[in-house]
CSV table of C-alpha atoms in Angstrom, one decimal:
chain,number,residue,atom,x,y,z
J,19,MET,CA,2.1,33.0,-6.4
J,20,ASN,CA,1.4,35.9,-4.0
J,21,ASN,CA,0.3,35.5,-0.4
J,22,ILE,CA,-3.0,33.6,-0.5
J,23,SER,CA,-4.7,35.5,2.4
J,24,SER,CA,-3.6,37.8,5.2
J,25,THR,CA,-6.5,37.2,7.5
J,26,VAL,CA,-8.7,34.4,8.7
J,27,ARG,CA,-12.3,34.7,7.4
J,28,ASP,CA,-15.3,34.5,9.8
J,29,ASP,CA,-16.8,31.5,8.0
J,30,THR,CA,-14.0,29.0,8.8
J,31,ILE,CA,-14.6,25.3,9.2
J,32,SER,CA,-14.9,24.3,12.8
J,33,LEU,CA,-14.9,21.2,15.1
J,34,SER,CA,-17.4,20.3,17.8
J,35,SER,CA,-16.4,21.7,21.2
J,36,LYS,CA,-16.9,18.1,22.5
J,37,LEU,CA,-13.5,17.3,21.0
J,38,ASP,CA,-10.0,18.2,22.3
J,39,ILE,CA,-7.8,17.0,19.5
J,40,SER,CA,-4.7,18.8,20.9
J,41,ASN,CA,-4.7,17.1,24.3
J,42,THR,CA,-5.6,13.8,22.7
J,43,ILE,CA,-2.6,14.0,20.5
J,44,LEU,CA,-0.3,15.0,23.4
J,45,LYS,CA,-1.7,12.0,25.4
J,46,ASP,CA,-2.1,9.3,22.8
J,47,ARG,CA,-0.1,10.7,19.8
J,48,PHE,CA,-3.2,10.4,17.6
J,49,ALA,CA,-6.8,11.3,17.5
J,50,LEU,CA,-9.7,9.7,15.5
J,51,VAL,CA,-12.4,12.2,14.4
J,52,PRO,CA,-15.6,10.9,12.8
J,53,SER,CA,-17.2,13.1,10.2
J,54,GLN,CA,-20.1,14.3,12.4
J,55,TYR,CA,-17.8,16.4,14.5
J,56,PHE,CA,-16.9,18.7,11.6
J,57,ILE,CA,-19.1,21.8,11.1
J,58,PHE,CA,-19.1,23.2,7.5
J,59,PRO,CA,-20.6,26.6,6.9
J,60,GLU,CA,-22.9,26.9,3.9
J,61,SER,CA,-21.0,29.8,2.5
J,62,LYS,CA,-18.2,27.4,1.6
J,63,SER,CA,-20.4,24.8,0.0
J,64,TYR,CA,-19.4,25.8,-3.5
J,65,SER,CA,-15.7,25.8,-3.0
J,66,ARG,CA,-16.0,22.5,-1.1
J,67,GLU,CA,-17.8,20.8,-4.0
J,68,SER,CA,-15.2,22.3,-6.4
J,69,PHE,CA,-12.4,20.9,-4.2
J,70,ILE,CA,-13.9,17.4,-4.1
J,71,SER,CA,-14.2,17.3,-7.9
J,72,ASP,CA,-10.4,17.8,-8.2
J,73,TRP,CA,-10.0,14.1,-7.4
J,74,ASP,CA,-11.3,13.5,-10.9
J,75,THR,CA,-8.2,15.2,-12.4
J,76,LEU,CA,-5.4,13.4,-10.5
J,77,GLU,CA,-2.5,11.9,-12.5
J,78,VAL,CA,-0.8,8.5,-12.2
J,79,ASP,CA,2.1,8.4,-9.7
J,80,LEU,CA,5.1,7.6,-11.8
J,81,HIS,CA,7.4,6.8,-8.8
J,82,MET,CA,6.0,3.4,-7.7
J,83,ALA,CA,8.7,0.8,-7.2
J,84,ASP,CA,6.2,-2.0,-7.7
J,85,ASN,CA,5.4,-0.5,-11.2
J,86,GLY,CA,1.7,-0.2,-10.1
J,87,SER,CA,-0.6,2.3,-11.8
J,88,TYR,CA,-3.2,2.1,-9.0
J,89,ARG,CA,-2.2,5.4,-7.3
J,90,LEU,CA,-3.1,8.8,-8.7
J,91,ARG,CA,-2.1,12.0,-7.0
J,92,ARG,CA,-1.4,15.7,-7.0
J,93,TYR,CA,0.9,17.5,-4.5
J,94,GLY,CA,1.7,21.0,-3.5
J,95,VAL,CA,3.2,23.0,-0.6
J,96,PHE,CA,2.1,26.0,1.4
J,97,ASN,CA,3.9,28.0,4.0
J,98,LEU,CA,1.8,29.1,7.0
J,99,ASP,CA,2.6,31.9,9.3
J,100,GLN,CA,1.5,30.6,12.7
J,101,ARG,CA,0.9,34.1,14.1
J,102,THR,CA,-1.4,35.4,11.3
J,103,LEU,CA,-2.4,32.1,9.7
J,104,SER,CA,-1.7,33.5,6.3
J,105,LEU,CA,-0.8,31.0,3.6
J,106,THR,CA,1.7,31.3,0.8
J,107,TYR,CA,1.9,28.8,-2.0
J,108,GLN,CA,5.4,27.5,-2.9
J,109,THR,CA,6.3,26.6,-6.5
J,110,ASP,CA,8.7,23.8,-5.5
J,111,ASN,CA,6.5,20.7,-5.1
J,112,THR,CA,9.2,18.0,-4.8
J,113,PHE,CA,8.6,15.5,-2.0
J,114,TYR,CA,11.4,13.5,-0.2
J,115,GLN,CA,11.2,10.5,2.2
J,116,SER,CA,14.2,8.6,3.4
J,117,LEU,CA,14.5,4.9,2.8
J,118,GLU,CA,14.1,4.4,6.5
J,119,THR,CA,10.8,6.1,6.4
J,120,ASN,CA,9.7,4.6,3.1
J,121,PRO,CA,11.8,1.6,2.0
J,122,ILE,CA,9.7,1.0,-1.1
J,123,ASN,CA,9.5,4.5,-2.7
J,124,GLY,CA,11.9,6.6,-0.7
J,125,GLY,CA,15.5,7.6,-1.0
J,126,PHE,CA,15.1,10.3,-3.7
J,127,GLU,CA,13.2,13.5,-4.6
J,128,ARG,CA,9.9,12.7,-6.1
J,129,GLY,CA,8.0,15.2,-8.3
J,130,PHE,CA,4.3,14.8,-8.7
J,131,ALA,CA,1.6,16.5,-10.7
J,132,LYS,CA,1.1,19.9,-9.1
J,133,LEU,CA,-2.1,21.1,-7.5
J,134,GLN,CA,-4.4,22.7,-10.0
J,135,ASP,CA,-4.7,26.5,-9.8
J,136,SER,CA,-8.3,26.1,-8.7
J,137,THR,CA,-7.1,24.0,-5.8
J,138,ILE,CA,-4.3,26.4,-4.8
J,139,GLY,CA,-6.8,29.2,-4.5
J,140,ASN,CA,-9.7,27.2,-3.0
J,141,HIS,CA,-11.1,28.9,0.1
J,142,PHE,CA,-12.3,25.5,1.5
J,143,LEU,CA,-8.8,24.2,1.4
J,144,HIS,CA,-7.4,27.3,3.1
J,145,ALA,CA,-9.9,27.1,5.9
J,146,LEU,CA,-9.2,23.4,6.3
J,147,ILE,CA,-5.4,23.9,6.6
J,148,ARG,CA,-6.0,26.6,9.2
J,149,MET,CA,-8.5,24.6,11.2
J,150,ASP,CA,-6.2,21.5,11.3
J,151,PHE,CA,-3.3,23.6,12.3
J,152,LYS,CA,-5.2,25.2,15.2
J,153,SER,CA,-6.3,21.7,16.3
J,154,LEU,CA,-2.7,20.6,16.8
J,155,PRO,CA,-0.9,21.1,20.2
J,156,SER,CA,-0.2,24.8,20.5
J,157,SER,CA,2.6,24.0,23.0
J,158,ILE,CA,4.4,22.6,19.9
J,159,THR,CA,3.2,24.7,17.0
J,160,SER,CA,3.8,28.0,18.7
J,161,LYS,CA,7.5,27.3,18.9
J,162,ASP,CA,8.1,28.0,15.2
J,163,ALA,CA,7.1,31.1,13.3
J,164,SER,CA,6.2,29.3,10.1
J,165,TRP,CA,5.2,25.9,9.0
J,166,LYS,CA,5.5,24.0,5.8
J,167,ILE,CA,2.2,22.3,4.8
J,168,GLY,CA,2.3,19.5,2.3
J,169,VAL,CA,-1.0,18.9,0.5
J,170,HIS,CA,-1.4,15.4,-1.0
J,171,GLN,CA,-4.5,14.6,-3.1
J,172,ILE,CA,-4.5,10.8,-3.5
J,173,LYS,CA,-6.7,8.3,-5.2
J,174,ILE,CA,-6.1,4.5,-4.8
J,175,ARG,CA,-7.8,2.4,-7.4
J,176,SER,CA,-8.7,-1.3,-7.3
J,177,PHE,CA,-9.8,-3.6,-10.1
J,178,PRO,CA,-11.4,-7.1,-10.1
J,179,GLY,CA,-8.5,-9.4,-9.1
J,180,ASN,CA,-6.1,-6.5,-8.6
J,181,PRO,CA,-6.3,-4.8,-5.2
J,182,GLY,CA,-5.0,-1.3,-4.6
J,183,LEU,CA,-2.4,-0.6,-1.9
J,184,PRO,CA,-2.9,2.6,0.1
J,185,THR,CA,0.4,2.0,1.9
J,186,PRO,CA,2.6,-0.2,-0.3
J,187,GLU,CA,5.5,0.3,2.2
J,188,GLY,CA,3.5,-1.5,4.9
J,189,ILE,CA,3.6,-0.6,8.5
J,190,HIS,CA,5.5,2.6,8.8
J,191,ARG,CA,6.0,6.0,10.6
J,192,ASP,CA,5.8,9.3,8.8
J,193,ASN,CA,8.7,11.8,9.2
J,194,GLU,CA,6.6,14.9,9.5
J,195,ALA,CA,5.8,16.5,12.8
J,196,PHE,CA,2.1,16.0,12.3
J,197,THR,CA,-0.1,14.4,9.6
J,198,VAL,CA,-3.8,14.7,9.1
J,199,GLN,CA,-5.9,12.4,6.8
J,200,HIS,CA,-9.4,13.3,5.7
J,201,LEU,CA,-11.5,10.8,3.7
J,202,ILE,CA,-13.0,12.3,0.6
J,203,GLN,CA,-14.9,9.3,-0.7
J,204,ARG,CA,-15.0,5.6,-1.1
J,205,HIS,CA,-16.6,4.0,-4.1
J,206,ASN,CA,-17.2,0.3,-4.8
J,207,ILE,CA,-14.5,-1.0,-2.5
J,208,ALA,CA,-14.1,-3.3,0.5
J,209,LEU,CA,-11.5,-3.0,3.2
J,210,GLY,CA,-9.1,-0.1,3.3
J,211,GLU,CA,-9.0,-0.2,7.1
J,212,ASN,CA,-6.7,2.1,9.1
J,213,LEU,CA,-4.4,0.1,11.4
J,214,PHE,CA,-2.5,1.6,14.3
J,215,TYR,CA,0.5,-0.2,15.9
J,216,GLY,CA,1.4,2.0,18.8
J,217,LYS,CA,4.2,4.6,19.4
J,218,ASN,CA,7.0,2.5,20.7
J,219,LYS,CA,10.5,2.0,19.1
J,220,ALA,CA,9.0,-0.9,17.1
J,221,PRO,CA,5.4,-1.5,16.1
J,222,SER,CA,3.2,-3.9,17.9
J,223,LYS,CA,2.8,-7.4,16.3
J,224,ILE,CA,-0.9,-6.9,15.7
J,225,ALA,CA,-2.9,-3.7,15.3
J,226,MET,CA,-3.8,-2.1,18.5
J,227,ILE,CA,-6.7,-0.1,16.9
J,228,THR,CA,-8.5,-0.7,13.6
J,229,TRP,CA,-10.8,1.9,12.1
J,230,LEU,CA,-12.6,2.0,8.8
J,231,GLN,CA,-13.2,5.5,7.4
J,232,GLU,CA,-16.6,5.4,5.6
J,233,ASP,CA,-18.1,8.8,5.5
J,234,PHE,CA,-16.9,12.1,3.9
J,235,PHE,CA,-14.4,13.6,6.3
J,236,ASP,CA,-13.9,10.7,8.6
J,237,SER,CA,-10.5,11.9,9.7
J,238,TYR,CA,-7.5,11.2,11.9
J,239,TYR,CA,-4.6,13.3,13.3
J,240,PHE,CA,-1.2,11.9,14.4
J,241,ASP,CA,2.4,12.7,15.1
J,242,LYS,CA,5.6,11.2,13.8
J,243,SER,CA,5.8,8.6,16.5
J,244,VAL,CA,2.7,6.5,15.4
J,245,TRP,CA,3.2,3.3,13.5
J,246,HIS,CA,0.3,2.8,11.0
J,247,SER,CA,-0.8,1.3,7.7
J,248,VAL,CA,-3.9,0.9,5.6
J,249,SER,CA,-5.1,-2.5,4.4
J,250,PRO,CA,-5.4,-3.1,0.6
J,251,ILE,CA,-8.7,-2.2,-1.1
J,252,GLU,CA,-10.6,-4.6,-3.3
J,253,SER,CA,-13.4,-4.1,-5.8
J,254,LEU,CA,-16.6,-4.6,-3.9
J,255,ASP,CA,-18.7,-6.0,-6.7
J,256,GLY,CA,-15.8,-7.9,-8.4
J,257,ILE,CA,-16.8,-6.5,-11.7
J,258,ASN,CA,-16.1,-2.8,-11.8
J,259,GLU,CA,-13.3,-0.4,-10.7
J,260,GLY,CA,-13.4,0.9,-7.1
J,261,PHE,CA,-11.4,3.7,-5.5
J,262,ARG,CA,-10.6,5.5,-2.3
J,263,ASP,CA,-9.9,9.2,-2.3
J,264,VAL,CA,-8.1,10.9,0.6
J,265,LEU,CA,-6.5,14.2,1.4
J,266,LEU,CA,-3.3,14.1,3.4
J,267,LEU,CA,-1.9,17.3,5.1
J,268,ASP,CA,1.5,17.1,6.6
J,269,PHE,CA,2.9,19.8,8.9
J,270,VAL,CA,6.6,20.5,9.3
J,271,PRO,CA,8.2,23.4,11.2
J,272,CYS,CA,10.4,25.7,9.1
J,273,THR,CA,13.7,25.9,10.8
């Protein structure tokens, strides 16, 4: 696919000036950002709604070592030029994690259902990638001319008596330079709390911070040093299916 866009449009998504995500990441290695700090221009409302509806089209992740069918996803990769913020979609959408990073599902190249064409060209997604990138510490992001952006659309389902596992690998660290998670929606579920275990060589024995994302776009940003997990989700009413939809964006410098 050709270059997505060579310029940044005026109607980009923005964050409240009350927040300084970049310095918070440099200091604490992560930043929690409740939804009310995001400012969405009305001109992007249609592409935003179209983007959200994409979670209804995700496909079962066939690479689950526990043979679970509770995780659905799509995945794709963009390259971002840090000087112009132009985006180029990459056709290779394989994803690799080492066994050290992911002892459950790592150790080999995984191929997932690719992003839909409507998602690849979605202006809301493009604006979001740019905004998130600009929110990261520029003292780090400016060192590399281009960055690889992994786009993960993920749905975790739970059924009565069968919880869904957002992080089946348990407490772990990601291997990407930076990762951002945006909550898309929760439906008929309990739990699904984000647990943070510090940035030391080994995780703390108990979570140092616990946060439940509840509203559209409750988000957090973190670097590769942070130990974290998400607790299992359960059907809230004990009768019907529940689910948790999230968008993960990972940022890796192209060397």
